Coordinates of C-alpha atoms and ligand atoms in Angstrom, one line a residue:
M1 CA -48.5 6.9 -31.2
F2 CA -51.2 9.2 -31.4
V3 CA -53.7 6.1 -29.7
C4 CA -51.0 6.4 -27.1
Q5 CA -51.1 9.9 -26.2
S6 CA -54.6 10.0 -25.8
Y7 CA -55.1 7.2 -23.6
L8 CA -52.1 8.7 -21.6
R9 CA -54.0 12.0 -21.0
N10 CA -57.6 10.8 -20.4
R11 CA -55.8 8.1 -17.9
L12 CA -54.3 11.1 -16.3
I13 CA -57.7 13.2 -16.5
F14 CA -60.4 10.2 -15.6
G15 CA -58.4 8.3 -13.7
K16 CA -59.7 4.5 -13.1
S17 CA -62.6 4.7 -15.4
E18 CA -60.3 5.1 -18.4
T19 CA -59.6 1.5 -19.4
I20 CA -56.6 0.0 -21.0
F21 CA -58.5 -2.4 -23.3
R22 CA -59.9 0.4 -25.3
Y23 CA -56.3 1.1 -26.7
F24 CA -54.0 -2.1 -25.8
S25 CA -54.1 -5.5 -25.6
T26 CA -51.1 -5.8 -23.2
L27 CA -50.6 -4.1 -19.6
D28 CA -46.8 -3.2 -20.2
V29 CA -46.7 -0.9 -23.1
P30 CA -49.0 1.9 -21.3
M31 CA -46.6 0.9 -18.4
K32 CA -43.4 2.0 -20.1
K33 CA -45.1 5.4 -21.4
F34 CA -45.6 6.2 -17.7
N35 CA -41.9 5.3 -17.0
D36 CA -40.7 7.2 -19.9
L37 CA -42.8 10.3 -18.6
K38 CA -41.6 9.6 -15.3
Q39 CA -45.1 9.5 -13.9
F40 CA -44.0 6.2 -11.8
D41 CA -46.9 6.6 -9.6
Q42 CA -49.3 5.9 -12.6
T43 CA -47.3 2.4 -13.5
L44 CA -48.0 1.7 -10.1
L45 CA -51.6 2.2 -10.2
L46 CA -52.4 0.7 -13.3
Y47 CA -50.7 -2.7 -11.4
D48 CA -52.5 -2.3 -8.7
E49 CA -55.8 -1.9 -10.7
Y50 CA -55.4 -5.2 -12.8
E51 CA -53.0 -7.4 -10.9
K52 CA -56.2 -9.1 -9.1
S53 CA -58.7 -8.3 -11.9
H54 CA -56.8 -9.4 -14.5
P55 CA -54.2 -11.5 -13.5
A56 CA -53.2 -13.4 -16.8
L57 CA -51.9 -9.8 -18.1
I58 CA -48.9 -10.0 -15.1
S59 CA -45.7 -11.1 -17.8
N60 CA -42.1 -10.3 -17.0
K61 CA -42.8 -7.1 -18.9
V62 CA -45.2 -6.1 -16.7
L63 CA -43.1 -7.0 -13.5
T64 CA -40.0 -5.3 -15.4
Q65 CA -41.9 -2.0 -15.7
V66 CA -43.5 -2.2 -11.7
L67 CA -40.0 -2.5 -10.6
K68 CA -38.4 0.1 -12.9
A69 CA -41.4 2.1 -11.6
S70 CA -40.9 1.2 -7.3
T71 CA -37.4 1.2 -7.5
H72 CA -37.5 5.0 -8.9
L73 CA -39.6 6.1 -6.1
L74 CA -37.4 4.3 -3.6
D75 CA -40.3 2.2 -2.3
K76 CA -38.7 -0.7 -0.8
H77 CA -41.6 -2.7 0.5
R78 CA -43.6 -3.0 -2.9
S79 CA -39.8 -3.3 -4.6
L80 CA -39.5 -6.8 -2.5
T81 CA -43.0 -7.7 -2.4
I82 CA -42.5 -8.0 -6.4
A83 CA -39.2 -9.6 -6.2
K84 CA -40.8 -12.4 -4.2
K85 CA -43.0 -13.3 -6.6
I86 CA -40.0 -13.9 -9.3
S87 CA -39.1 -17.3 -9.9
L88 CA -35.6 -17.5 -10.8
S89 CA -35.4 -20.8 -11.5
S90 CA -37.5 -20.7 -14.5
M91 CA -36.2 -17.3 -15.8
N92 CA -34.9 -16.5 -18.9
D93 CA -35.9 -13.1 -19.2
T94 CA -32.6 -11.1 -18.9
Y95 CA -34.4 -7.4 -18.9
L96 CA -36.4 -8.5 -15.5
L97 CA -33.2 -10.2 -14.4
A98 CA -31.4 -6.7 -14.8
S99 CA -34.0 -4.5 -13.2
L100 CA -34.2 -6.9 -9.9
I101 CA -30.4 -6.6 -10.1
H102 CA -30.5 -2.7 -10.0
M103 CA -33.7 -2.7 -7.6
F104 CA -31.1 -4.8 -5.2
I105 CA -28.4 -2.7 -5.4
Q106 CA -30.9 0.9 -5.2
F107 CA -31.5 -0.4 -1.8
D108 CA -28.1 -1.8 -0.5
Q109 CA -28.8 -5.2 -0.9
I110 CA -25.8 -5.9 -3.0
G111 CA -25.6 -9.5 -1.8
E112 CA -29.1 -10.2 -2.9
A113 CA -28.2 -9.0 -6.3
E114 CA -25.3 -11.1 -6.5
Q115 CA -27.4 -13.9 -5.9
V116 CA -29.7 -13.0 -8.4
F117 CA -27.0 -12.9 -11.2
Q118 CA -25.0 -15.6 -10.1
Q119 CA -28.3 -18.3 -10.0
S120 CA -28.9 -16.7 -13.4
R121 CA -28.8 -19.1 -16.5
I122 CA -28.1 -16.3 -19.5
R123 CA -26.5 -13.1 -18.4
S124 CA -26.8 -10.3 -20.9
Q125 CA -24.6 -7.4 -21.1
T126 CA -26.9 -5.0 -19.5
M127 CA -26.7 -7.5 -16.4
F128 CA -23.0 -7.1 -16.2
L129 CA -23.2 -3.6 -16.2
T130 CA -26.0 -3.3 -13.8
M131 CA -23.8 -5.4 -11.5
I132 CA -20.2 -3.7 -12.1
K133 CA -22.2 -0.7 -11.5
G134 CA -23.3 -1.9 -8.0
Y135 CA -19.9 -3.2 -6.9
L136 CA -18.3 0.2 -8.0
K137 CA -21.6 1.9 -6.0
H138 CA -20.5 0.0 -3.0
E139 CA -16.6 0.5 -3.4
M140 CA -16.2 -2.9 -4.4
V141 CA -13.8 -2.5 -6.7
E142 CA -12.1 -6.0 -7.0
Q143 CA -15.4 -7.9 -7.4
A144 CA -16.3 -5.6 -10.1
F145 CA -12.8 -6.5 -11.5
D146 CA -13.4 -10.2 -11.3
L147 CA -16.5 -10.3 -13.1
F148 CA -14.6 -8.9 -16.3
E149 CA -13.1 -12.3 -16.5
K150 CA -16.4 -13.5 -17.5
I151 CA -17.2 -10.9 -20.1
T152 CA -17.0 -12.0 -23.9
N153 CA -17.4 -9.6 -26.7
P154 CA -18.4 -6.5 -24.4
N155 CA -20.3 -3.6 -26.4
E156 CA -19.2 0.1 -26.2
I157 CA -21.0 0.8 -23.2
L158 CA -19.6 -2.0 -21.4
L159 CA -16.1 -1.4 -22.7
I160 CA -16.4 2.3 -21.1
Q161 CA -17.2 0.6 -17.6
I162 CA -14.3 -1.2 -17.5
F163 CA -11.9 1.1 -18.7
N164 CA -13.2 3.5 -16.1
T165 CA -12.9 0.6 -13.6
C166 CA -9.1 -0.3 -14.4
A167 CA -8.4 3.3 -14.2
K168 CA -9.9 3.6 -10.6
L169 CA -7.5 0.3 -9.6
E170 CA -4.4 2.0 -10.9
N171 CA -2.4 -1.0 -10.5
Q172 CA -0.8 -3.9 -13.1
K173 CA -3.4 -6.3 -12.7
A174 CA -5.8 -3.5 -14.0
L175 CA -3.5 -2.7 -16.6
N176 CA -3.6 -6.0 -18.0
C177 CA -6.9 -6.2 -18.3
G178 CA -7.6 -3.1 -20.0
R179 CA -5.1 -4.4 -22.5
K180 CA -6.7 -7.1 -23.1
F181 CA -10.1 -5.7 -23.9
F182 CA -8.3 -3.1 -25.8
E183 CA -6.8 -5.3 -27.9
Q184 CA -9.6 -7.1 -28.4
M185 CA -11.8 -4.5 -29.1
P186 CA -13.5 -4.0 -32.9
I187 CA -11.9 -1.8 -35.0
E188 CA -15.2 0.3 -35.5
Y189 CA -15.2 1.0 -31.9
E190 CA -12.2 3.6 -32.3
K191 CA -14.5 5.6 -33.8
H192 CA -16.2 6.0 -30.4
Q193 CA -14.8 9.3 -28.8
F194 CA -16.0 8.5 -25.3
L195 CA -14.9 5.1 -24.8
M196 CA -11.2 6.0 -26.6
N197 CA -11.1 8.7 -24.2
S198 CA -12.1 6.6 -21.5
A199 CA -9.1 3.9 -23.1
F200 CA -6.9 6.8 -22.9
N201 CA -7.6 7.7 -19.2
M202 CA -7.1 4.3 -18.5
F203 CA -3.7 4.0 -19.9
I204 CA -2.7 7.0 -18.2
K205 CA -4.2 6.3 -14.9
C206 CA -2.4 2.6 -15.1
G207 CA 1.0 4.3 -16.4
D208 CA 1.1 3.1 -20.0
S209 CA 2.6 5.4 -22.1
T210 CA 2.9 3.1 -24.8
F211 CA -0.5 2.2 -25.1
A212 CA -1.8 5.9 -24.2
E213 CA 0.6 7.2 -26.8
R214 CA -1.2 5.0 -29.6
I215 CA -4.7 6.2 -28.7
F216 CA -3.6 9.7 -28.3
K217 CA -2.6 9.8 -31.9
K218 CA -6.3 8.8 -32.5
I219 CA -8.3 11.3 -30.6
P220 CA -9.2 15.2 -31.0
R221 CA -6.4 16.5 -29.2
F222 CA -6.1 18.9 -27.0
C223 CA -4.0 20.8 -24.0
I224 CA -5.2 18.5 -21.3
G225 CA -4.7 15.5 -23.1
Y226 CA -0.8 16.6 -24.1
G227 CA -0.5 17.6 -20.5
R228 CA -2.0 14.0 -19.3
L229 CA 0.8 12.3 -21.7
M230 CA 3.6 14.6 -20.7
K231 CA 3.3 14.0 -17.4
I232 CA 3.3 10.3 -17.7
F233 CA 6.6 10.2 -20.0
N234 CA 8.1 12.5 -17.0
L235 CA 6.8 10.1 -14.3
E236 CA 8.7 7.2 -16.4
K237 CA 11.8 9.1 -17.2
Q238 CA 11.4 9.8 -20.6
P239 CA 11.8 13.9 -20.8
E240 CA 12.6 13.7 -24.0
K241 CA 9.5 12.2 -25.4
T242 CA 7.8 15.5 -23.5
I243 CA 9.9 17.8 -25.5
D244 CA 9.0 16.0 -28.7
L245 CA 5.6 16.0 -27.4
Y246 CA 6.0 20.0 -26.9
E247 CA 7.3 20.2 -30.6
Q248 CA 3.9 18.3 -31.7
M249 CA 1.9 20.6 -29.7
K250 CA 3.4 23.6 -31.8
H251 CA 3.0 21.6 -34.9
D252 CA -0.9 21.4 -34.1
E253 CA -0.9 25.1 -33.3
I254 CA -2.6 24.1 -29.7
K255 CA -1.4 26.9 -27.0
P256 CA 0.4 25.7 -24.1
D257 CA -0.8 26.8 -21.0
R258 CA 1.0 27.0 -17.2
I259 CA 0.8 23.4 -16.7
I260 CA 2.6 22.7 -19.5
Y261 CA 5.5 24.7 -19.3
L262 CA 5.4 23.5 -15.6
L263 CA 5.7 19.8 -17.1
L264 CA 8.2 21.3 -20.0
I265 CA 10.5 22.6 -17.5
N266 CA 9.9 19.5 -15.2
A267 CA 10.9 17.5 -18.0
C268 CA 14.2 20.1 -18.6
A269 CA 15.2 19.5 -15.2
Q270 CA 15.5 15.7 -15.9
I271 CA 17.6 16.2 -19.5
G272 CA 19.5 18.7 -17.6
L273 CA 21.2 20.0 -20.7
K274 CA 21.9 23.7 -20.4
S275 CA 21.2 24.5 -24.0
I276 CA 17.6 22.4 -24.2
C277 CA 16.7 24.2 -20.8
Q278 CA 17.6 27.4 -22.4
R279 CA 15.3 26.7 -25.7
I280 CA 12.2 26.0 -23.8
V281 CA 12.8 29.3 -21.4
D282 CA 13.1 31.3 -24.0
E283 CA 9.2 30.4 -25.5
I284 CA 7.8 30.8 -21.8
P285 CA 5.7 33.8 -22.3
K286 CA 6.9 36.8 -20.6
D287 CA 3.8 37.0 -17.8
L288 CA 4.4 33.5 -17.4
L289 CA 8.2 33.9 -16.2
L290 CA 6.7 36.1 -13.5
D291 CA 4.1 33.4 -12.1
H292 CA 5.9 31.8 -8.8
P293 CA 5.4 28.0 -9.4
I294 CA 7.1 28.8 -12.8
Q295 CA 10.2 30.3 -10.8
T296 CA 10.8 28.1 -8.5
S297 CA 10.6 25.0 -11.0
L298 CA 13.1 27.6 -13.6
I299 CA 15.7 27.6 -9.9
Y300 CA 15.0 23.6 -9.7
M301 CA 15.8 23.4 -13.3
W302 CA 18.9 25.2 -13.6
G303 CA 20.4 23.5 -10.8
K304 CA 19.8 20.4 -12.1
S305 CA 21.8 21.3 -15.3
G306 CA 24.6 22.7 -13.4
S307 CA 24.0 26.5 -14.5
I308 CA 24.5 27.7 -10.7
L309 CA 24.3 31.8 -12.1
K310 CA 21.1 31.3 -13.3
A311 CA 19.2 29.7 -10.5
E312 CA 21.4 32.4 -8.4
A313 CA 19.6 35.7 -10.4
L314 CA 16.1 33.9 -10.0
F315 CA 16.7 33.5 -6.7
E316 CA 17.6 37.1 -5.7
K317 CA 14.4 38.4 -7.3
F318 CA 12.7 37.0 -4.8
F319 CA 11.7 39.4 -1.9
R320 CA 10.5 36.7 0.4
P321 CA 11.3 33.7 -0.5
D322 CA 8.9 30.5 0.8
A323 CA 10.2 27.2 1.9
I324 CA 10.0 25.8 -1.6
T325 CA 12.3 28.5 -3.4
Y326 CA 14.7 28.0 -0.8
N327 CA 14.7 24.2 -0.9
S328 CA 15.2 24.6 -4.7
M329 CA 18.1 27.0 -4.7
I330 CA 19.4 25.0 -1.2
N331 CA 19.3 21.8 -3.6
A332 CA 21.2 23.5 -6.3
Y333 CA 23.9 24.4 -4.4
G334 CA 23.7 20.9 -3.1
L335 CA 24.3 19.0 -6.3
N336 CA 26.7 21.3 -7.6
G337 CA 29.0 20.8 -4.8
M338 CA 28.7 24.2 -3.6
V339 CA 28.2 23.0 0.3
D340 CA 29.2 26.7 1.6
K341 CA 26.6 28.6 0.1
A342 CA 24.3 25.9 0.6
L343 CA 24.6 26.0 4.4
E344 CA 25.1 30.1 4.2
L345 CA 21.2 29.9 2.6
F346 CA 20.2 26.9 5.0
H347 CA 21.2 29.5 8.1
R348 CA 19.8 32.8 6.4
M349 CA 16.4 30.5 6.4
S350 CA 14.3 31.3 9.3
K351 CA 13.7 28.4 11.0
D352 CA 9.6 28.5 11.1
I353 CA 9.8 27.5 7.6
R354 CA 12.2 25.2 7.2
D355 CA 10.5 21.8 6.3
N356 CA 11.2 18.4 5.7
Y357 CA 12.5 18.7 2.4
T358 CA 14.7 21.8 3.3
F359 CA 16.6 19.4 6.1
V360 CA 16.6 16.6 3.3
C361 CA 18.4 19.0 0.7
I362 CA 20.8 20.2 3.3
L363 CA 22.0 17.0 4.6
N364 CA 22.5 15.6 1.1
S365 CA 24.6 18.9 0.4
C366 CA 26.9 17.6 3.7
S367 CA 26.4 14.3 2.2
H368 CA 28.0 15.0 -1.0
T369 CA 31.0 16.9 0.1
G370 CA 31.8 15.0 3.2
R371 CA 30.7 17.2 5.9
V372 CA 29.8 15.0 8.2
D373 CA 30.3 17.1 11.8
Q374 CA 28.1 19.9 10.0
A375 CA 25.6 17.2 9.2
R376 CA 25.6 15.7 12.7
R377 CA 25.0 18.9 14.4
I378 CA 22.2 19.7 11.9
F379 CA 20.7 16.4 12.2
N380 CA 20.5 16.6 16.1
E381 CA 18.9 19.5 16.0
I382 CA 16.1 18.6 13.6
P383 CA 12.7 18.3 15.8
L384 CA 10.8 15.7 13.8
K385 CA 13.4 13.7 11.9
T386 CA 11.3 11.6 9.3
Q387 CA 12.4 8.6 7.2
Q388 CA 14.1 10.4 4.4
I389 CA 16.0 12.7 6.8
Y390 CA 17.3 9.1 8.8
T391 CA 18.1 8.2 5.1
V392 CA 20.4 11.1 4.0
M393 CA 21.9 10.9 7.3
V394 CA 22.7 7.4 6.9
D395 CA 23.9 7.7 3.2
C396 CA 26.3 10.2 4.6
L397 CA 27.8 8.6 7.6
C398 CA 28.1 6.0 4.9
R399 CA 29.8 7.9 2.1
A400 CA 32.5 8.7 5.2
S401 CA 32.6 4.8 5.8
L402 CA 31.2 5.1 9.1
L403 CA 29.0 2.1 8.8
E404 CA 28.6 1.0 12.3
E405 CA 27.3 4.1 13.4
A406 CA 25.4 4.0 10.0
Q407 CA 23.7 0.7 11.3
Q408 CA 23.3 2.2 14.8
L409 CA 21.3 5.1 12.9
I410 CA 19.1 2.5 11.1
I411 CA 18.3 0.9 14.5
Q412 CA 17.3 4.1 16.3
S413 CA 15.1 5.1 12.9
E414 CA 13.2 1.7 13.7
L415 CA 12.5 2.6 16.7
V416 CA 9.8 5.3 15.7
N417 CA 9.3 4.8 12.2
P418 CA 8.8 1.8 10.0
P419 CA 11.8 0.2 8.3
W420 CA 12.5 2.0 4.9
L421 CA 14.2 0.3 2.0
P422 CA 16.2 3.5 0.6
M423 CA 17.7 3.5 4.1
Y424 CA 19.3 -0.4 3.3
M425 CA 19.8 0.6 0.2
A426 CA 22.3 3.6 1.0
L427 CA 23.9 1.2 3.4
L428 CA 24.4 -1.5 0.5
S429 CA 25.9 1.0 -1.8
S430 CA 28.2 2.1 0.6
V431 CA 29.3 -1.2 1.4
R432 CA 29.9 -1.8 -2.3
H433 CA 32.5 0.5 -2.5
Q434 CA 34.2 -0.9 0.4
R435 CA 33.7 -4.3 -1.4
D436 CA 32.9 -5.7 2.1
E437 CA 30.5 -8.9 0.4
R438 CA 30.0 -10.2 3.9
L439 CA 28.1 -7.4 5.2
A440 CA 26.4 -6.8 1.9
E441 CA 25.1 -10.3 1.9
K442 CA 24.2 -10.1 5.2
I443 CA 22.2 -6.3 4.8
V444 CA 20.7 -8.4 1.4
Q445 CA 19.1 -11.3 3.4
Q446 CA 17.7 -8.6 5.9
M447 CA 16.0 -6.6 3.2
T448 CA 14.5 -9.7 1.5
K449 CA 13.1 -10.8 4.9
I450 CA 11.5 -7.2 6.0
F451 CA 10.8 -6.1 2.6
P452 CA 9.4 -9.3 0.6
K453 CA 7.1 -7.8 -1.5
A454 CA 9.5 -4.3 -3.0
E455 CA 10.3 -6.3 -5.7
K456 CA 12.2 -3.6 -7.7
G457 CA 14.3 -2.6 -4.9
L458 CA 15.2 -6.5 -4.5
I459 CA 16.5 -6.5 -7.6
S460 CA 18.6 -3.4 -7.1
A461 CA 20.1 -4.7 -4.2
S462 CA 20.8 -8.4 -6.3
V463 CA 22.7 -5.9 -8.4
L464 CA 24.5 -4.4 -5.9
L465 CA 25.6 -7.5 -4.0
S466 CA 26.6 -8.8 -7.5
N467 CA 28.7 -5.8 -7.9
V468 CA 30.5 -6.2 -4.8
Y469 CA 30.9 -10.3 -5.8
A470 CA 32.5 -9.1 -8.9
M471 CA 34.9 -6.4 -7.4
T472 CA 36.2 -8.7 -5.0
G473 CA 37.4 -11.2 -7.7
Q474 CA 34.2 -13.4 -7.3
L475 CA 33.2 -13.8 -10.9
E476 CA 31.4 -17.0 -10.4
K477 CA 29.3 -16.0 -7.7
A478 CA 28.4 -12.7 -9.6
E479 CA 27.5 -14.5 -12.8
T480 CA 25.6 -17.2 -10.8
L481 CA 23.7 -13.7 -9.1
R482 CA 23.2 -12.3 -12.7
T483 CA 22.1 -15.3 -14.1
N484 CA 19.0 -16.0 -11.4
L485 CA 17.7 -12.2 -11.8
I486 CA 17.6 -12.8 -15.9
Q487 CA 16.1 -16.2 -15.6
S488 CA 13.4 -14.9 -13.0
G489 CA 12.6 -12.3 -16.1
K490 CA 13.7 -9.3 -13.6
K491 CA 15.7 -6.7 -15.6
K492 CA 18.3 -4.2 -13.7
E493 CA 18.1 -0.7 -14.9
I494 CA 20.0 0.0 -17.9
G495 CA 22.7 2.8 -17.7
L496 CA 21.5 5.4 -20.3
T497 CA 23.1 8.8 -21.4
W498 CA 21.6 12.0 -23.1
T499 CA 23.6 14.9 -24.7
E500 CA 22.6 17.7 -26.8
L501 CA 24.2 18.8 -30.3
N502 CA 22.9 20.6 -32.9
G503 CA 19.6 21.3 -30.9
K504 CA 18.6 17.6 -31.2
I505 CA 18.9 15.1 -27.8
W506 CA 20.8 12.0 -28.4
K507 CA 20.3 8.8 -25.8
F508 CA 23.2 6.3 -25.7
R509 CA 23.3 3.0 -23.9
A510 CA 26.4 1.2 -23.1
H511 CA 28.0 -0.6 -26.2
D512 CA 25.5 1.0 -28.3
K513 CA 26.1 0.6 -32.1
S514 CA 22.8 1.8 -33.0
H515 CA 24.1 5.7 -33.2
P516 CA 24.5 6.3 -37.2
Q517 CA 28.3 7.9 -36.7
S518 CA 29.1 4.6 -34.7
S519 CA 32.0 3.8 -36.3
Q520 CA 33.7 6.7 -36.4
I521 CA 32.4 7.0 -32.1
Y522 CA 34.5 3.8 -31.5
E523 CA 37.4 4.9 -33.9
E524 CA 37.4 8.5 -31.5
L525 CA 37.4 6.2 -28.4
D526 CA 40.5 4.6 -29.8
R527 CA 42.5 7.7 -30.1
I528 CA 41.0 8.7 -26.6
S529 CA 42.1 5.5 -24.9
K530 CA 45.7 5.7 -26.3
E531 CA 45.5 9.6 -25.1
L532 CA 44.3 8.4 -21.8
I533 CA 47.3 5.4 -21.3
E534 CA 49.9 8.0 -22.4
Y535 CA 48.8 10.3 -19.4
G536 CA 49.2 7.4 -17.2
H537 CA 45.7 6.3 -16.9
E538 CA 45.1 2.6 -16.3
F539 CA 41.5 1.4 -16.5
H540 CA 39.9 0.2 -13.6
S541 CA 39.3 -3.3 -14.0
N542 CA 37.6 -3.4 -11.0
S543 CA 34.5 -1.0 -11.9
I544 CA 33.4 -4.0 -14.1
T545 CA 30.9 -6.0 -12.7
R546 CA 30.8 -8.8 -15.2
S547 CA 32.8 -11.3 -16.7
I548 CA 34.6 -10.4 -19.8
S549 CA 33.9 -12.3 -22.8
S550 CA 36.6 -13.8 -25.2
H551 CA 36.4 -11.2 -27.5
E552 CA 36.6 -8.5 -25.1
T553 CA 39.5 -6.8 -23.2
I554 CA 39.2 -4.4 -19.5
Q555 CA 39.7 -1.6 -22.1
S556 CA 37.1 -2.4 -24.2
V557 CA 34.3 -2.7 -21.8
L558 CA 35.2 0.2 -20.0
C559 CA 35.3 2.4 -23.1
G560 CA 31.9 1.0 -24.0
H561 CA 30.2 3.1 -20.8
S562 CA 27.2 5.0 -22.5
E563 CA 29.2 8.3 -20.7
K564 CA 32.4 7.3 -22.7
L565 CA 30.4 7.5 -26.1
A566 CA 28.2 10.2 -26.0
I567 CA 31.8 12.2 -25.1
A568 CA 33.5 10.8 -28.2
F569 CA 30.3 11.7 -30.1
H570 CA 31.2 15.3 -29.4
F571 CA 34.5 15.4 -30.2
I572 CA 33.8 13.8 -34.1
Q573 CA 32.3 16.7 -34.8
S574 CA 33.8 19.4 -37.1
T575 CA 34.7 21.9 -34.3
R576 CA 36.3 20.4 -31.4
P577 CA 33.8 21.5 -28.6
S578 CA 35.1 23.7 -25.8
H579 CA 32.3 22.2 -23.7
I580 CA 30.2 19.1 -23.3
Q581 CA 27.4 18.3 -21.1
I582 CA 26.1 14.7 -20.4
T583 CA 23.5 13.4 -18.0
E584 CA 23.1 10.1 -17.1
N585 CA 20.7 7.9 -15.4
L586 CA 23.2 6.0 -12.6
R587 CA 26.4 6.7 -10.8
I588 CA 29.4 7.3 -12.6
C589 CA 31.8 4.7 -12.5
E590 CA 35.2 5.2 -11.4
D591 CA 36.7 4.5 -14.2
C592 CA 34.6 7.0 -16.2
H593 CA 35.3 9.5 -13.2
A594 CA 38.9 9.5 -13.5
A595 CA 38.9 9.3 -17.3
T596 CA 36.6 12.2 -18.0
K597 CA 38.8 14.4 -16.1
L598 CA 41.8 13.5 -18.2
I599 CA 40.0 14.2 -21.3
A600 CA 39.2 17.5 -20.1
R601 CA 42.7 18.2 -19.3
I602 CA 44.0 16.8 -22.7
R603 CA 41.6 18.6 -25.0
Q604 CA 41.2 21.3 -22.9
C605 CA 37.4 20.6 -22.6
E606 CA 34.9 21.8 -20.0
I607 CA 32.7 18.6 -19.1
I608 CA 29.6 18.7 -16.9
V609 CA 28.7 15.2 -16.2
R610 CA 25.4 14.9 -13.8
D611 CA 24.6 11.5 -12.7
A612 CA 22.5 10.1 -10.3
S613 CA 23.7 11.6 -7.3
C614 CA 25.1 15.3 -8.1
I615 CA 26.7 17.1 -10.9
H616 CA 30.3 16.6 -11.5
H617 CA 32.3 19.7 -13.3
F618 CA 35.5 18.5 -14.8
D619 CA 37.8 21.5 -14.9
L620 CA 40.5 22.5 -18.0
N621 CA 43.1 21.5 -14.9
G622 CA 41.8 17.7 -14.9
N623 CA 39.7 18.6 -11.7
C624 CA 36.4 17.5 -10.7
S625 CA 34.0 19.8 -8.5
C626 CA 33.2 17.0 -6.6
Q627 CA 36.8 16.4 -5.4
D628 CA 36.8 12.9 -5.8
Y629 CA 34.2 12.2 -3.3
F630 CA 31.4 10.5 -4.8
Ligands
ZN1 ZN1 31.9 4.1 -16.7
ZN2 ZN1 33.4 14.0 -9.7

């Protein structure tokens, strides 16, 4: 070490007159020292000095150092001259190959870099890493991705690069690849914090909450990590997990920030249960309750949970509401079937601040209450009609059974906009209600042709078509379609209902038997069914969209719907409820709607049901706020 320092110092002072042979037997050692000290000029001077006089000294190690120096100095000419001297066919030196690849990449000669990589007989992890970095530098993410297939047992550094690349791609292919590497990773790598963070980031970006959650438990937790996981739970429509995470955060004594509260409000809006919303609002610090985005989100949340008075109270506090605030309130009125109030607010709003979402909200509100004429008037005055606006208007016409006009509107939209799947779905939903199987078949055929890649949308369309078959008594056709879907591994969305009791969120699936009080719930459902029949209820067989097996009856199938299970669950508590609130992810079926109206009347219990479309307030007289227009 001491010898080495003396040489470097003397060389810098005396230049060429200081020979290396007094200190070293090889040339690469002083070169590496100079490179480490970023004295790249000195490395090149040494090379020039000994290249001709002592050609035997010019080893692969020397060329590696020279390439490093010339690349650092962006000396393209010299770098390429050196490269010409290297014979790839006879070379096994992965250090030199990595330097060569790096050099080509630095001078934007990605093709040459690729050539070196492809022709080399052995490939080190550094070579893979260098090549991947090169691809990423040139935005060739797919090519980088293809290289991953060839990597075995990557080290930590290479894994970080792989995870970062997958995070950048943000698609299913990247997720599968990232998952594979993560699962094959040696367990001791889990101690590597930076590596675990990059894996966490990748799973978040690619939308895999299960893996992200698994890693989250193993890394030091900060507010930002909680927020990112909450965001993905909200996106995946798992709001109860966001709220659980908030409880965990409190347990870990981590102070939530504004972003966390916004995410929590969003989760509460998704769950839409007043008691849960109130509990969270009570924990928001007072200064944050004055924050504009928080207030607007709260209006949205109260609207989604059927607490219109609370939404109104907040809205009235705004001296000069902006578009987002107005839209949240109009949306709240619309969801709760209060179209007159929504229209009043819409007309109070200055025309200058109305935006795309304003029109979507107001048209939606008209759509859910059958105000077709008012919707038409508003629609005709909209200066710039987007696909969303056309879709809501199509939906409005469909709900009023004006299918011809709706189809014409789709044609009109497609003169100026590309075709849009939700527009066809609105039409198909309506055709389902009309039970027009021919038209339903025609629409599904059209959709398959126009949107061949929209797998999720096409699954929903097939499910709707199979419902139409079932409703029109063609159970065989319905079953075939359903079997085809199952065989192709495509899953339809399952019906879920959430409710809250004693501070806990309960989730029910159709025919759920997992609840600890399941037998009591089914006994209560039997009692409810008897009462319903006494009051003249006839179970709607056309609400059944599948064939009935030998051990089932129309009544048992319909009583297994998740919303009925959740309602029965409330009635088996020691105190009879006077108020029940539930939220479901799909649209309520005709039978559940009719049954809930009667249950509210018989049991003298106000019931609020939020479905995928609107909020139904069932009163003690057995009426629903939607006036059966759903
Ligand atoms: Zn139902
Ligand atoms: Zn209703």
